[in-house]
Each structure stands twice: as C-alpha cells, then as structure tokens.
C-alpha cells in the first residue's frame, strides 16, 4: 500500500507542473474571441452602411426617373 501512495503522489506532482504554453493559450483565448467578435461587428456595420447607401441611391434614382418622366410628359 505504501508503494501505491508514493506512485499517486508522483502522478499528482506531474499533473501540477504543466507547461507554461498551455497556461498562456488558455489566457489568450478570451482576447482572441473578443478580437474576432470585434472584427465581425465592424464588418456587419460596414455591410449595413453599404446597404443604407445603396437604398439612398435607389431612392434618388427613382426620384430622378419620376422627374424625367414628368418632364417628358410636360414637353409638347
């Protein structure tokens, strides 16, 4: 029994000494996720601003078409 206790202690000591790289990876993950989310939000905002600009151009084009149509009808 005494031999199994010393083996257990040795295994436990090995588990406590993990490489520092694993510890750093675990700390970097939240920052990486935040960076990805931030970049995704920026892309979404750019897409929304482009959609808004496109809708504005469509409205102007429709207005110009109507003005041109009225001008053609008014010209004898």
PDB file of C-alpha atoms in Angstrom, residues 17-68:
ATOM      1  CA  UNK A  17       3.644  21.038 -13.266  1.00  0.00           C
ATOM      2  CA  UNK A  18       2.010  21.793 -16.597  1.00  0.00           C
ATOM      3  CA  UNK A  19       3.957  23.522 -19.380  1.00  0.00           C
ATOM      4  CA  UNK A  20       3.618  27.331 -19.364  1.00  0.00           C
ATOM      5  CA  UNK A  21       2.484  27.291 -23.011  1.00  0.00           C
ATOM      6  CA  UNK A  22      -0.834  25.689 -22.106  1.00  0.00           C
ATOM      7  CA  UNK A  23      -1.414  28.311 -19.439  1.00  0.00           C
ATOM      8  CA  UNK A  24      -0.749  31.125 -21.937  1.00  0.00           C
ATOM      9  CA  UNK A  25      -3.072  29.618 -24.551  1.00  0.00           C
ATOM     10  CA  UNK A  26      -5.898  29.483 -22.033  1.00  0.00           C
ATOM     11  CA  UNK A  27      -5.401  33.157 -21.154  1.00  0.00           C
ATOM     12  CA  UNK A  28      -5.217  34.279 -24.790  1.00  0.00           C
ATOM     13  CA  UNK A  29      -8.460  32.588 -25.850  1.00  0.00           C
ATOM     14  CA  UNK A  30     -10.866  35.235 -24.458  1.00  0.00           C
ATOM     15  CA  UNK A  31      -8.849  38.025 -26.110  1.00  0.00           C
ATOM     16  CA  UNK A  32      -8.839  36.154 -29.408  1.00  0.00           C
ATOM     17  CA  UNK A  33     -12.594  35.623 -29.216  1.00  0.00           C
ATOM     18  CA  UNK A  34     -13.104  39.318 -28.406  1.00  0.00           C
ATOM     19  CA  UNK A  35     -10.938  40.289 -31.378  1.00  0.00           C
ATOM     20  CA  UNK A  36     -12.912  38.029 -33.708  1.00  0.00           C
ATOM     21  CA  UNK A  37     -16.217  39.399 -32.396  1.00  0.00           C
ATOM     22  CA  UNK A  38     -14.983  42.983 -32.752  1.00  0.00           C
ATOM     23  CA  UNK A  39     -13.876  42.412 -36.348  1.00  0.00           C
ATOM     24  CA  UNK A  40     -17.171  40.699 -37.126  1.00  0.00           C
ATOM     25  CA  UNK A  41     -19.093  43.648 -35.689  1.00  0.00           C
ATOM     26  CA  UNK A  42     -17.041  46.060 -37.810  1.00  0.00           C
ATOM     27  CA  UNK A  43     -17.811  44.031 -40.940  1.00  0.00           C
ATOM     28  CA  UNK A  44     -21.514  43.946 -40.090  1.00  0.00           C
ATOM     29  CA  UNK A  45     -21.529  47.722 -39.589  1.00  0.00           C
ATOM     30  CA  UNK A  46     -19.806  48.212 -42.944  1.00  0.00           C
ATOM     31  CA  UNK A  47     -22.360  45.982 -44.657  1.00  0.00           C
ATOM     32  CA  UNK A  48     -25.206  47.903 -43.032  1.00  0.00           C
ATOM     33  CA  UNK A  49     -23.731  51.246 -44.071  1.00  0.00           C
ATOM     34  CA  UNK A  50     -23.325  49.980 -47.647  1.00  0.00           C
ATOM     35  CA  UNK A  51     -26.946  48.788 -47.663  1.00  0.00           C
ATOM     36  CA  UNK A  52     -28.055  52.197 -46.411  1.00  0.00           C
ATOM     37  CA  UNK A  53     -26.013  53.938 -49.121  1.00  0.00           C
ATOM     38  CA  UNK A  54     -27.461  51.610 -51.764  1.00  0.00           C
ATOM     39  CA  UNK A  55     -31.019  52.292 -50.607  1.00  0.00           C
ATOM     40  CA  UNK A  56     -30.307  56.031 -50.679  1.00  0.00           C
ATOM     41  CA  UNK A  57     -29.025  55.760 -54.247  1.00  0.00           C
ATOM     42  CA  UNK A  58     -32.072  53.718 -55.246  1.00  0.00           C
ATOM     43  CA  UNK A  59     -34.368  56.377 -53.804  1.00  0.00           C
ATOM     44  CA  UNK A  60     -32.506  59.142 -55.663  1.00  0.00           C
ATOM     45  CA  UNK A  61     -32.597  57.170 -58.897  1.00  0.00           C
ATOM     46  CA  UNK A  62     -36.340  56.568 -58.537  1.00  0.00           C
ATOM     47  CA  UNK A  63     -36.860  60.270 -57.871  1.00  0.00           C
ATOM     48  CA  UNK A  64     -34.816  61.204 -60.950  1.00  0.00           C
ATOM     49  CA  UNK A  65     -36.782  58.726 -63.083  1.00  0.00           C
ATOM     50  CA  UNK A  66     -40.063  60.239 -61.939  1.00  0.00           C
ATOM     51  CA  UNK A  67     -38.793  63.769 -62.598  1.00  0.00           C
ATOM     52  CA  UNK A  68     -37.624  62.768 -66.079  1.00  0.00           C
TER      53      UNK A  68
END
